[in-house]
Short mmCIF file of N, CA and C in Angstrom, two decimals:
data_model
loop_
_atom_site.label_atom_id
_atom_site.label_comp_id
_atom_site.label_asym_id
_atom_site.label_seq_id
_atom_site.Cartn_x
_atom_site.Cartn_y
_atom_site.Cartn_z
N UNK A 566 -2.56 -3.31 11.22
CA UNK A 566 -1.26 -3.69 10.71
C UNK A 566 -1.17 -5.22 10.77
N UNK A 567 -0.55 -5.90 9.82
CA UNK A 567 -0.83 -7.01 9.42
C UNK A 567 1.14 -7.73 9.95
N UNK A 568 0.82 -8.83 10.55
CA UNK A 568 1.95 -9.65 10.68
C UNK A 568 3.35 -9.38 10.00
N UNK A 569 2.69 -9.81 8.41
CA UNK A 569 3.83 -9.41 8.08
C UNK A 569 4.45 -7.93 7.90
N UNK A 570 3.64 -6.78 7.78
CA UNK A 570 4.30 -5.91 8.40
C UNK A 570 5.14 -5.40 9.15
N UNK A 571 4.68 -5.81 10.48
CA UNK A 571 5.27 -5.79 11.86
C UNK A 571 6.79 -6.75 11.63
N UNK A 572 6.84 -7.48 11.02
CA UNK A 572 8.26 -8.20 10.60
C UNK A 572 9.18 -7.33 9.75
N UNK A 573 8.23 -6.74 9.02
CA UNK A 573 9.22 -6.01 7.92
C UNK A 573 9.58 -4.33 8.66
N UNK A 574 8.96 -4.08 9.80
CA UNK A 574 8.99 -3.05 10.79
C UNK A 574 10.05 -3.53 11.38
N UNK A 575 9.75 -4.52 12.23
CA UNK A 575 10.87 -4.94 13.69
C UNK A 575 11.53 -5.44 13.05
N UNK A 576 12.37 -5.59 12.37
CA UNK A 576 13.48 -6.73 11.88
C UNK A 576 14.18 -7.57 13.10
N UNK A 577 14.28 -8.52 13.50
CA UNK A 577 15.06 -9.35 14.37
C UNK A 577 16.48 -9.41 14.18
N UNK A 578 17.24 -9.53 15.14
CA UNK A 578 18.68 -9.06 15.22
C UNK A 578 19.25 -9.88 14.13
N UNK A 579 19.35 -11.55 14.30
CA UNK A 579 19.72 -12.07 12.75
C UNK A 579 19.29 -11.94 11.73
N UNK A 580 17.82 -11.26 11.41
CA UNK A 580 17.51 -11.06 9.91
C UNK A 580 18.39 -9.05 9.53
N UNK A 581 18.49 -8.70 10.41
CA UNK A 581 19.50 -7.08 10.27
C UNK A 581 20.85 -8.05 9.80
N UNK A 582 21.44 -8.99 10.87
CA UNK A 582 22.88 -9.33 10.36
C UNK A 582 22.69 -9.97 9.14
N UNK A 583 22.10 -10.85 8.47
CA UNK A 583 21.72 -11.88 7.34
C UNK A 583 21.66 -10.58 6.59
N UNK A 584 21.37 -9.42 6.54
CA UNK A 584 20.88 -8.48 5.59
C UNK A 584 22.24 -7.29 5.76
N UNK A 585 23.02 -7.05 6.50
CA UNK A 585 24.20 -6.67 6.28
C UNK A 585 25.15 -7.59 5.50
N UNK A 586 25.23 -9.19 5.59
CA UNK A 586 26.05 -9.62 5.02
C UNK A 586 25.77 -9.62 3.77
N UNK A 587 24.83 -9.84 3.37
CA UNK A 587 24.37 -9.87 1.32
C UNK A 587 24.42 -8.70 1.47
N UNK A 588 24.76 -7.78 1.84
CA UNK A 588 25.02 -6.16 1.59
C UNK A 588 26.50 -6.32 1.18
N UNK A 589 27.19 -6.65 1.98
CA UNK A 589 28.44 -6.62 2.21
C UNK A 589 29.06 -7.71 1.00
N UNK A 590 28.26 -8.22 0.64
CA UNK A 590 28.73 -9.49 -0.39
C UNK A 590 28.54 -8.81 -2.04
N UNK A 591 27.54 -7.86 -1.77
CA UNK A 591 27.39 -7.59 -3.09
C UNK A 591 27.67 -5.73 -3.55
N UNK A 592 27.70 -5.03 -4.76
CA UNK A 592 27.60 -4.19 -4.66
C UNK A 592 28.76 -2.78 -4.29
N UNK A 593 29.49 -1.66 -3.81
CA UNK A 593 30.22 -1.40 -3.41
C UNK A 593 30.65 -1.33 -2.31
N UNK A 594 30.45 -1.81 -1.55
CA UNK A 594 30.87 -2.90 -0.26
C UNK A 594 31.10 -3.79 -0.41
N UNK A 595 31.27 -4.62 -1.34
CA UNK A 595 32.01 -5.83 -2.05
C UNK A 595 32.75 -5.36 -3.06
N UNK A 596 32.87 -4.32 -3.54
CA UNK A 596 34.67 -3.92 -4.19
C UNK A 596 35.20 -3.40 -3.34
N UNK A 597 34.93 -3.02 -1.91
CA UNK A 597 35.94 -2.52 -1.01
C UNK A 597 36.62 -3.28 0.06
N UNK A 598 35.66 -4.40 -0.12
CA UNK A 598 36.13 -5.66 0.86
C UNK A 598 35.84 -5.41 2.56
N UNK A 599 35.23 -4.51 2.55
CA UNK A 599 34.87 -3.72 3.30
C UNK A 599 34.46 -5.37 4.69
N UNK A 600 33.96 -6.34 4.44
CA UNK A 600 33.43 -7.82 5.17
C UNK A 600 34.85 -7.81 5.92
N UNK A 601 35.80 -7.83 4.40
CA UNK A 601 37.22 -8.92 5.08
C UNK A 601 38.03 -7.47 5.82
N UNK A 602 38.02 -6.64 5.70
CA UNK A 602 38.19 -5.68 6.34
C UNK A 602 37.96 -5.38 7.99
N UNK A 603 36.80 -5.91 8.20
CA UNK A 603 35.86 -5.72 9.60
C UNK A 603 36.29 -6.87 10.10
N UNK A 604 36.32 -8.22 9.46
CA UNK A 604 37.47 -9.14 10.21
C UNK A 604 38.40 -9.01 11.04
N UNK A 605 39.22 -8.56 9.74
CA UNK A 605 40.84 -8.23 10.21
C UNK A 605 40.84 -7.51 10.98
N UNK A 606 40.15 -6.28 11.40
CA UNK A 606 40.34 -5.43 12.17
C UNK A 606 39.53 -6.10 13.66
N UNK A 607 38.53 -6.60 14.12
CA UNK A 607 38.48 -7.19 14.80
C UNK A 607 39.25 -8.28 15.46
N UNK A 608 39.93 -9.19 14.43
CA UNK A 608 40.65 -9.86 14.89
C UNK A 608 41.76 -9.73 15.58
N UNK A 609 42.27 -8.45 14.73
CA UNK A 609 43.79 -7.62 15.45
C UNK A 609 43.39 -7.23 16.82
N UNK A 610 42.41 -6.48 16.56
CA UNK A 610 42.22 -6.24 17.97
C UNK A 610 41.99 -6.93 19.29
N UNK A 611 41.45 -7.67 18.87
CA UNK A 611 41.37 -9.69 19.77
C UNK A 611 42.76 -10.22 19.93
N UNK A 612 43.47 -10.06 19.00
CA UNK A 612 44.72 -10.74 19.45
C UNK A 612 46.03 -9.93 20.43
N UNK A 613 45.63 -8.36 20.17
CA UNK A 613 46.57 -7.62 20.88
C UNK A 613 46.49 -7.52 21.97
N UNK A 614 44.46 -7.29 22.28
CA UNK A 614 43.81 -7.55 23.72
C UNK A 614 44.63 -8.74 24.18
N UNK A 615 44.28 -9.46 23.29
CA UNK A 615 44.72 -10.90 24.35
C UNK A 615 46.30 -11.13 24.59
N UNK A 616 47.12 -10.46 24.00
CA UNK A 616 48.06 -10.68 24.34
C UNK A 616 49.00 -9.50 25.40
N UNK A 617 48.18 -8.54 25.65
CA UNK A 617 48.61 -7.07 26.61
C UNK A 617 48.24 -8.08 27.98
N UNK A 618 46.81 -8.38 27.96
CA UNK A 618 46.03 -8.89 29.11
C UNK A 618 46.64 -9.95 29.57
N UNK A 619 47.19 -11.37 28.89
CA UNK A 619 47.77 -12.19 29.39
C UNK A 619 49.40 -11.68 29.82
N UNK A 620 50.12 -11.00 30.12
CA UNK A 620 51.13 -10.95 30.92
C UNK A 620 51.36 -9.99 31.89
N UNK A 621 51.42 -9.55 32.97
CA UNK A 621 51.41 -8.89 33.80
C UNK A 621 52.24 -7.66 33.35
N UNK A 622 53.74 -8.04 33.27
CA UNK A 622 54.77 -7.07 32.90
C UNK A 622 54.38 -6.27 31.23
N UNK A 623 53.41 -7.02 30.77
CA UNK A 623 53.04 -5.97 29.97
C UNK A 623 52.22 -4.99 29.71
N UNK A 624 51.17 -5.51 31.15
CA UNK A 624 50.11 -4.78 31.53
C UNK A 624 50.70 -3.53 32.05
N UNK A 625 51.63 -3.63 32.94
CA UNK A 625 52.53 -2.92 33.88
C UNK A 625 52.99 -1.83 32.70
N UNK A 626 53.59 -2.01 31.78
CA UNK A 626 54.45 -1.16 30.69
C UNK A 626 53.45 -0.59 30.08
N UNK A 627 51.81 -0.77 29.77
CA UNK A 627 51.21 -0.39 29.47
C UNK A 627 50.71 0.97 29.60
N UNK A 628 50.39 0.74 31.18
CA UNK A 628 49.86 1.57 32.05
C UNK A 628 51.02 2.68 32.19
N UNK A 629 52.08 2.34 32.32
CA UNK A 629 53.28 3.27 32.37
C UNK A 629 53.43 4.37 31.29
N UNK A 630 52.94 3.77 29.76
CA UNK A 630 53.28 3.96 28.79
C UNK A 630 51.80 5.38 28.31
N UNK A 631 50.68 5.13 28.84
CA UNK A 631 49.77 5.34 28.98
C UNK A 631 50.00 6.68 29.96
N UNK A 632 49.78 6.42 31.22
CA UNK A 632 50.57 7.65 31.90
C UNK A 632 51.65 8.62 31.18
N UNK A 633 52.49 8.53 30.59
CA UNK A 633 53.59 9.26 29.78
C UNK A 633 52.78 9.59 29.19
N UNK A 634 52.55 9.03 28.36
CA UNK A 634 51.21 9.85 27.32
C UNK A 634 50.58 10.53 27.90
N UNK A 635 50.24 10.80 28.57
CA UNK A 635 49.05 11.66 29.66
C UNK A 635 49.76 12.71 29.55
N UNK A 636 51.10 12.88 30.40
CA UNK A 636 51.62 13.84 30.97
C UNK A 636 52.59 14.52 30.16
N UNK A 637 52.72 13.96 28.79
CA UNK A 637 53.15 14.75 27.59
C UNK A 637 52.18 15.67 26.99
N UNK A 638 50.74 14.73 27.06
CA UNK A 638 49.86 15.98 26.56
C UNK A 638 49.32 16.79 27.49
N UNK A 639 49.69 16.84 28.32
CA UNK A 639 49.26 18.05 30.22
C UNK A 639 50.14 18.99 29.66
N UNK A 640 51.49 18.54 29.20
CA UNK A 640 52.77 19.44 29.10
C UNK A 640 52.11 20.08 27.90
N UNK A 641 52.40 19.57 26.95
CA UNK A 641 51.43 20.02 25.24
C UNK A 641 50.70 21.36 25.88
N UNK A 642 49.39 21.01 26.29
CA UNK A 642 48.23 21.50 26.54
C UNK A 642 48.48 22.74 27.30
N UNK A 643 49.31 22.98 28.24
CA UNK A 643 50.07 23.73 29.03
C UNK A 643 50.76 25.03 28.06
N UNK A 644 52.10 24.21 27.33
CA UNK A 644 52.77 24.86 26.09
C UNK A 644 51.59 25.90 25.30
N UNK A 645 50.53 25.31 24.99
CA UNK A 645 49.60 26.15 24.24
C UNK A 645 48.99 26.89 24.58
N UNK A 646 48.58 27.24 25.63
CA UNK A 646 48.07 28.29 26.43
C UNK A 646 48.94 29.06 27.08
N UNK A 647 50.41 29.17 27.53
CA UNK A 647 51.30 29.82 27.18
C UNK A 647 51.31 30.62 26.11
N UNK A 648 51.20 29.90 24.70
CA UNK A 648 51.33 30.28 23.59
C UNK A 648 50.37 31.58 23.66
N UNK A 649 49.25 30.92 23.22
CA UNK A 649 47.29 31.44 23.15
C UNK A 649 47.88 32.64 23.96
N UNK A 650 48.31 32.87 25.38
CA UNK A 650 48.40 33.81 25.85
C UNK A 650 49.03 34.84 25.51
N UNK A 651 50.37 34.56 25.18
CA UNK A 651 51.35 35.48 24.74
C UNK A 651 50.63 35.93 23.43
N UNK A 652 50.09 35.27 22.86
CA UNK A 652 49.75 35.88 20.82
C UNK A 652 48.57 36.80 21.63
N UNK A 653 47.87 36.72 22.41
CA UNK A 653 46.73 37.13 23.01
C UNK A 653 47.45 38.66 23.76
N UNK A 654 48.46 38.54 24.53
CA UNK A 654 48.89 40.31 24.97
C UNK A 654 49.70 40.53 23.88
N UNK A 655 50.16 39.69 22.75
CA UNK A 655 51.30 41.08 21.95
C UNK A 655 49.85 41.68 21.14
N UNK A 656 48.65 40.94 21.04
CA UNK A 656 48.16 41.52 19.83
C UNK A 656 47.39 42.92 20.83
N UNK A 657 47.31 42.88 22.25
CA UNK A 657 46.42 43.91 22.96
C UNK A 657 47.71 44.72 22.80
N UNK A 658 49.16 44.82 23.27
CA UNK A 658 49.69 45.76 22.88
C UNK A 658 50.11 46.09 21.82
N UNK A 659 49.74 45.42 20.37
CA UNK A 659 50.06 46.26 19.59
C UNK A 659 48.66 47.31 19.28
N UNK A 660 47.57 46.88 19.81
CA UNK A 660 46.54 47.91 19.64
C UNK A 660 46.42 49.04 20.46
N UNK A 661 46.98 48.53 21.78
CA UNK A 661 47.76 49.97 22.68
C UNK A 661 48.96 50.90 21.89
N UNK A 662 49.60 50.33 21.06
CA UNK A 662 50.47 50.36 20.24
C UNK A 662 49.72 51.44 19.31
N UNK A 663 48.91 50.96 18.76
CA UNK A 663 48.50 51.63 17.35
C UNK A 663 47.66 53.01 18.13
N UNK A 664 46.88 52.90 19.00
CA UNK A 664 45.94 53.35 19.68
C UNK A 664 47.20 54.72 20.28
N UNK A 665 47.88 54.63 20.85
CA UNK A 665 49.45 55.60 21.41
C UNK A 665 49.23 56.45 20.17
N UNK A 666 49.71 55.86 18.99
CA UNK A 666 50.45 56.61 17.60
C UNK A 666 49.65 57.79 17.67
N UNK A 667 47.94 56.62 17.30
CA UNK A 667 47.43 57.90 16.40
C UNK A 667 47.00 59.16 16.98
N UNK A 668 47.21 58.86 18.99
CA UNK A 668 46.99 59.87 19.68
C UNK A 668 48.25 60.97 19.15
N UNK A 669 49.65 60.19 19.43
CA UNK A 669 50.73 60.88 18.84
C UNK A 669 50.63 61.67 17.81
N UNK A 670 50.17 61.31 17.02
CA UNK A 670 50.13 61.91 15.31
C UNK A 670 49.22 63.34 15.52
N UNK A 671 47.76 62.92 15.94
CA UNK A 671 47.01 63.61 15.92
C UNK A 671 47.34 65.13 17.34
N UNK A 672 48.43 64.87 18.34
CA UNK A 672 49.17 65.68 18.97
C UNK A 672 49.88 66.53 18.03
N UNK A 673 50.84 65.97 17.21
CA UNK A 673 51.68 66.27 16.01
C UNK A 673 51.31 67.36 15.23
N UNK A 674 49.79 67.09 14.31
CA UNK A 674 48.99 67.56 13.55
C UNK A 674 48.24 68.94 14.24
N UNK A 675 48.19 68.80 15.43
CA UNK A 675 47.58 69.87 16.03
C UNK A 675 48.70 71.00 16.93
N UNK A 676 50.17 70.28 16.68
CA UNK A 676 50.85 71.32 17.00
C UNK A 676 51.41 72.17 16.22
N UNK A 677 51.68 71.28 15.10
CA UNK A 677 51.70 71.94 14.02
C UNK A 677 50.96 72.70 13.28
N UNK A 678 49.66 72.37 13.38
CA UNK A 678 48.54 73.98 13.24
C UNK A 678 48.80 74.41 14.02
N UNK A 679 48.91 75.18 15.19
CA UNK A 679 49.34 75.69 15.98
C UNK A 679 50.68 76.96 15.53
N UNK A 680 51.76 75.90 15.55
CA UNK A 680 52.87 76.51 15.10
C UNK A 680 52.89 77.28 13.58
N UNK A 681 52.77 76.50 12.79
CA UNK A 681 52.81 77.11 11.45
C UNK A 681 52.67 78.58 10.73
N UNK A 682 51.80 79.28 11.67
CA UNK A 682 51.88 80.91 11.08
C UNK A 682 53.32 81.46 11.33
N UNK A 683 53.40 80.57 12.39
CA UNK A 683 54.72 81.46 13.85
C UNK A 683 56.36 81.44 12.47
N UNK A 684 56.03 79.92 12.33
CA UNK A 684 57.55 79.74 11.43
C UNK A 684 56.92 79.82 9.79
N UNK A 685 55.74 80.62 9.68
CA UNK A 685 56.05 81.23 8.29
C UNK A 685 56.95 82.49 8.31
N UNK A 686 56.23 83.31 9.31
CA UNK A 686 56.84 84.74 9.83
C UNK A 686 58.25 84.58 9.91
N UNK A 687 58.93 83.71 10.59
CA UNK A 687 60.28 83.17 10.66
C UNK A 687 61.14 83.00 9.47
N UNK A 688 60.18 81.78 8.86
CA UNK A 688 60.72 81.84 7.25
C UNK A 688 60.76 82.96 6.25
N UNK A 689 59.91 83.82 6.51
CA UNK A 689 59.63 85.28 5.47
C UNK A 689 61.16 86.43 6.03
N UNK A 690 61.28 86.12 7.45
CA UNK A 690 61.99 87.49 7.60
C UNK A 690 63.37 86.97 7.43
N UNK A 691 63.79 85.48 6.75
CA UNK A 691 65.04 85.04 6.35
C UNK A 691 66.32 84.37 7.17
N UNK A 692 66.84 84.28 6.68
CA UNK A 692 68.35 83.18 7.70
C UNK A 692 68.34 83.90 8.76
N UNK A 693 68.68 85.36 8.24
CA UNK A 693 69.61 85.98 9.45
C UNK A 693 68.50 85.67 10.66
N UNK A 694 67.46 85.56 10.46
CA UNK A 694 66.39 85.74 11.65
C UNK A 694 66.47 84.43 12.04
N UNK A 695 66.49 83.58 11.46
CA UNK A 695 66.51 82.24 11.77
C UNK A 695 67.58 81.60 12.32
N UNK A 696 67.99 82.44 12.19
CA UNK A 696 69.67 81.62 13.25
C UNK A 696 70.13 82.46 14.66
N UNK A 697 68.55 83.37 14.94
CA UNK A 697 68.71 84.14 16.06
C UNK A 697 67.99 82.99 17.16
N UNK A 698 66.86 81.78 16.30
CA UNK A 698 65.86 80.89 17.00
C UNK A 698 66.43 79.94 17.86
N UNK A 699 66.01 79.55 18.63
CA UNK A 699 66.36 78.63 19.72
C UNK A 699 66.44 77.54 18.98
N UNK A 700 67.68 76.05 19.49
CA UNK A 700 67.65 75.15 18.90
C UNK A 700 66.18 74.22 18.93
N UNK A 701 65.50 74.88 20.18
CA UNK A 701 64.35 74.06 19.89
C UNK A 701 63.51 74.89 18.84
N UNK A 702 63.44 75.64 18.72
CA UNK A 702 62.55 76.26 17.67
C UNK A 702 63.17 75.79 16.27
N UNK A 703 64.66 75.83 16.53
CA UNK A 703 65.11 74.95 14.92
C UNK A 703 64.46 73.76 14.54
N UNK A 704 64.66 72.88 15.42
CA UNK A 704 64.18 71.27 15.62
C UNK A 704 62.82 71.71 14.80
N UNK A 705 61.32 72.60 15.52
CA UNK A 705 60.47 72.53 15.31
C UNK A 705 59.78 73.11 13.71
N UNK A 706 61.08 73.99 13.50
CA UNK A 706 60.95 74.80 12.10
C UNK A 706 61.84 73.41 10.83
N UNK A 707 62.24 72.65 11.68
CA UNK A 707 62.96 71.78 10.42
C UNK A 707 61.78 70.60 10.26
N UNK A 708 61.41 70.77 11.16
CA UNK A 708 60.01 69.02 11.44
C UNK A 708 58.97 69.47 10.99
N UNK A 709 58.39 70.55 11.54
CA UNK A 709 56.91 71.21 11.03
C UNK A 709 57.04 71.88 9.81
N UNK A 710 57.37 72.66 9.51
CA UNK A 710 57.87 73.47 8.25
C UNK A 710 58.29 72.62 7.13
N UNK A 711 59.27 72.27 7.35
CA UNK A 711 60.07 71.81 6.04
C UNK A 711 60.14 69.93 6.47
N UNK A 712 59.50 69.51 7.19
CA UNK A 712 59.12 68.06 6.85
C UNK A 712 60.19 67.45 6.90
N UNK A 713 61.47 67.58 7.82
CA UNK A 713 62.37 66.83 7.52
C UNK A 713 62.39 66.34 8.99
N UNK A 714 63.05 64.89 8.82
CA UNK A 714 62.78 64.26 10.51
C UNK A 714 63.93 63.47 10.48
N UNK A 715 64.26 63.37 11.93
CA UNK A 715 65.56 62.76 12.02
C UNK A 715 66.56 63.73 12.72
N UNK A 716 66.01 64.91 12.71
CA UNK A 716 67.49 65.76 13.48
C UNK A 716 67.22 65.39 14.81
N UNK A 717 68.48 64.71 15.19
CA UNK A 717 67.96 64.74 16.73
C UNK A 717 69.25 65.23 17.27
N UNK A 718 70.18 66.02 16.41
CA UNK A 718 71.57 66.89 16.78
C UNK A 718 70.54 68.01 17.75
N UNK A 719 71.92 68.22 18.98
CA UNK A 719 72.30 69.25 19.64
C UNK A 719 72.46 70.00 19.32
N UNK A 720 73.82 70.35 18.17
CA UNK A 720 74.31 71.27 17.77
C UNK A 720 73.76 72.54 17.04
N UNK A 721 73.68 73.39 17.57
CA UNK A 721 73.20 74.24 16.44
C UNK A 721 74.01 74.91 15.21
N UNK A 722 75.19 74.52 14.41
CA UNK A 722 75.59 74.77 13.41
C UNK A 722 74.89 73.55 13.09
N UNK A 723 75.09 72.28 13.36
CA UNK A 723 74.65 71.24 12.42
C UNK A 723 72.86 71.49 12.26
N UNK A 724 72.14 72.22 12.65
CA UNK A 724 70.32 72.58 13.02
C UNK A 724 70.38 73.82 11.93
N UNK A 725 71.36 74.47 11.86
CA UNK A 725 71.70 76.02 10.46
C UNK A 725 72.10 75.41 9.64
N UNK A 726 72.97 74.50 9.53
CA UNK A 726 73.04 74.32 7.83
C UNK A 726 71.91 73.24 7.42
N UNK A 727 71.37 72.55 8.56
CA UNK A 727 70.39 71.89 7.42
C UNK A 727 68.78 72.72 7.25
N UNK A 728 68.83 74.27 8.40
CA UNK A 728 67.92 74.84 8.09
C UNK A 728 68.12 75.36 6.69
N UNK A 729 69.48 75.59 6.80
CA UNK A 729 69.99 76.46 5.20
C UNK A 729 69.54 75.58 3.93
N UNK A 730 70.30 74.48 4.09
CA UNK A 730 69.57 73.50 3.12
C UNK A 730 67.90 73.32 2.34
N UNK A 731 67.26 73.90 3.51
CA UNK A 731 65.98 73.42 3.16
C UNK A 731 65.33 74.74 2.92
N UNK A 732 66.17 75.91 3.15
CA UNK A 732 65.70 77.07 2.45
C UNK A 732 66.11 77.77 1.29
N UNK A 733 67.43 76.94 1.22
CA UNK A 733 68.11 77.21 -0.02
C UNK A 733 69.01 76.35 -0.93
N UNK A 734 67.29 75.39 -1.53
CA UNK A 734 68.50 74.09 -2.22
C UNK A 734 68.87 74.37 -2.88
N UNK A 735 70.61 73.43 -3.30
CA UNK A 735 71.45 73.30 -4.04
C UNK A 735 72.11 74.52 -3.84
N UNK A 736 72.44 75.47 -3.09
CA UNK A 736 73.02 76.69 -2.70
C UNK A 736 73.85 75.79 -1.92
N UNK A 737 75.38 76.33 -2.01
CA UNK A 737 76.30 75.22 -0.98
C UNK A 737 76.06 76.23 0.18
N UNK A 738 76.66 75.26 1.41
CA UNK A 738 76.37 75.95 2.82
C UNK A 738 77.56 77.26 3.05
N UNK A 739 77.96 78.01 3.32
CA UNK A 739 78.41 79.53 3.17
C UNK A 739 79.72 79.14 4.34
N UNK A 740 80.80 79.05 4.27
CA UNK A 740 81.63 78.80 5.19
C UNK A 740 81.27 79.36 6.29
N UNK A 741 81.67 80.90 6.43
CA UNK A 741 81.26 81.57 6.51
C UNK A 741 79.57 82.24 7.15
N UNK A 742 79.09 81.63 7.95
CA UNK A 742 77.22 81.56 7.65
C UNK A 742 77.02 82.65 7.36
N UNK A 743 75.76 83.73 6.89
CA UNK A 743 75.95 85.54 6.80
C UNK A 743 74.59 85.44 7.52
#
């Protein structure tokens, strides 16, 4: 390897700067100003240094100011993992949540196979038989059977006429029940 090689290898610290500045002079780094740019910003920064550093009481307000900052983002940082946490158990209980249902449902589905021959027989042998059934057997012949949800009445006239209903629509309810 020949001399000048080794020059055009090692570049020396002023021939790198001499070769950033005709960079910087010409080309698109000279439509961005990108030179007078690196100035200014150095300079600002030289003059703010120098003017925090030369007064005590502003060094003092600094450091104060600096601290606050600290302990706003401790608080921040804090706030968010609060957060993180809470989004973190509603989403485990809503999968306990979902995970409940479909046990529910699939309870539902299997009581209702279950039931279903029982309150066809029920349904075949007619009202009169059906208003001999326990209000829980109503409840279960109005939910399983005939798909209607929402009775959550006591009463058993109000459990007969809406059994009546659903065995005999558009038939008005019989003052009278027979």
């Amino acid at each position: 390897m020949s001399m000048e090689q080794q020059c055009f290898l090692n570049p020396k610290p002023k021939e790198v700067q001499i070769a950033t500045a005709i960079e910087a002079a010409t080309g698109k780094r000279a439509m961005r100003k990108e030179a007078k740019r690196r100035i200014n910003f150095w300079d600002g920064n030289i003059n703010s240094h120098a003017r925090c550093l030369n007064n005590e009481k502003t060094m003092q307000h600094n450091r104060e100011f600096m601290a606050l900052s600290s302990m706003v983002g401790d608080i921040n940082r804090e706030r968010q993992s609060e957060k993180d946490a809470a989004k973190e158990k509603k989403q485990k209980d809503e999968a306990t949540k979902a995970a409940k249902k479909i046990a529910d449902d699939a309870k539902l589905a299997e009581k209702k196979a279950e039931l279903l021959p029982v309150m066809e027989e029920d349904v075949a042998k007619g009202y009169v038989h059906v208003k001999t059934l326990t209000n829980a057997r109503l409840k279960e012949l109005l939910l399983f059977y005939y798909n209607k949800k929402g009775m959550g009445s006591k009463n058993k006239p109000d459990l007969l006429k809406a059994t009546w209903e659903c065995m005999h629509p558009g038939q008005p309810y019989p003052a009278a029940a027979p």
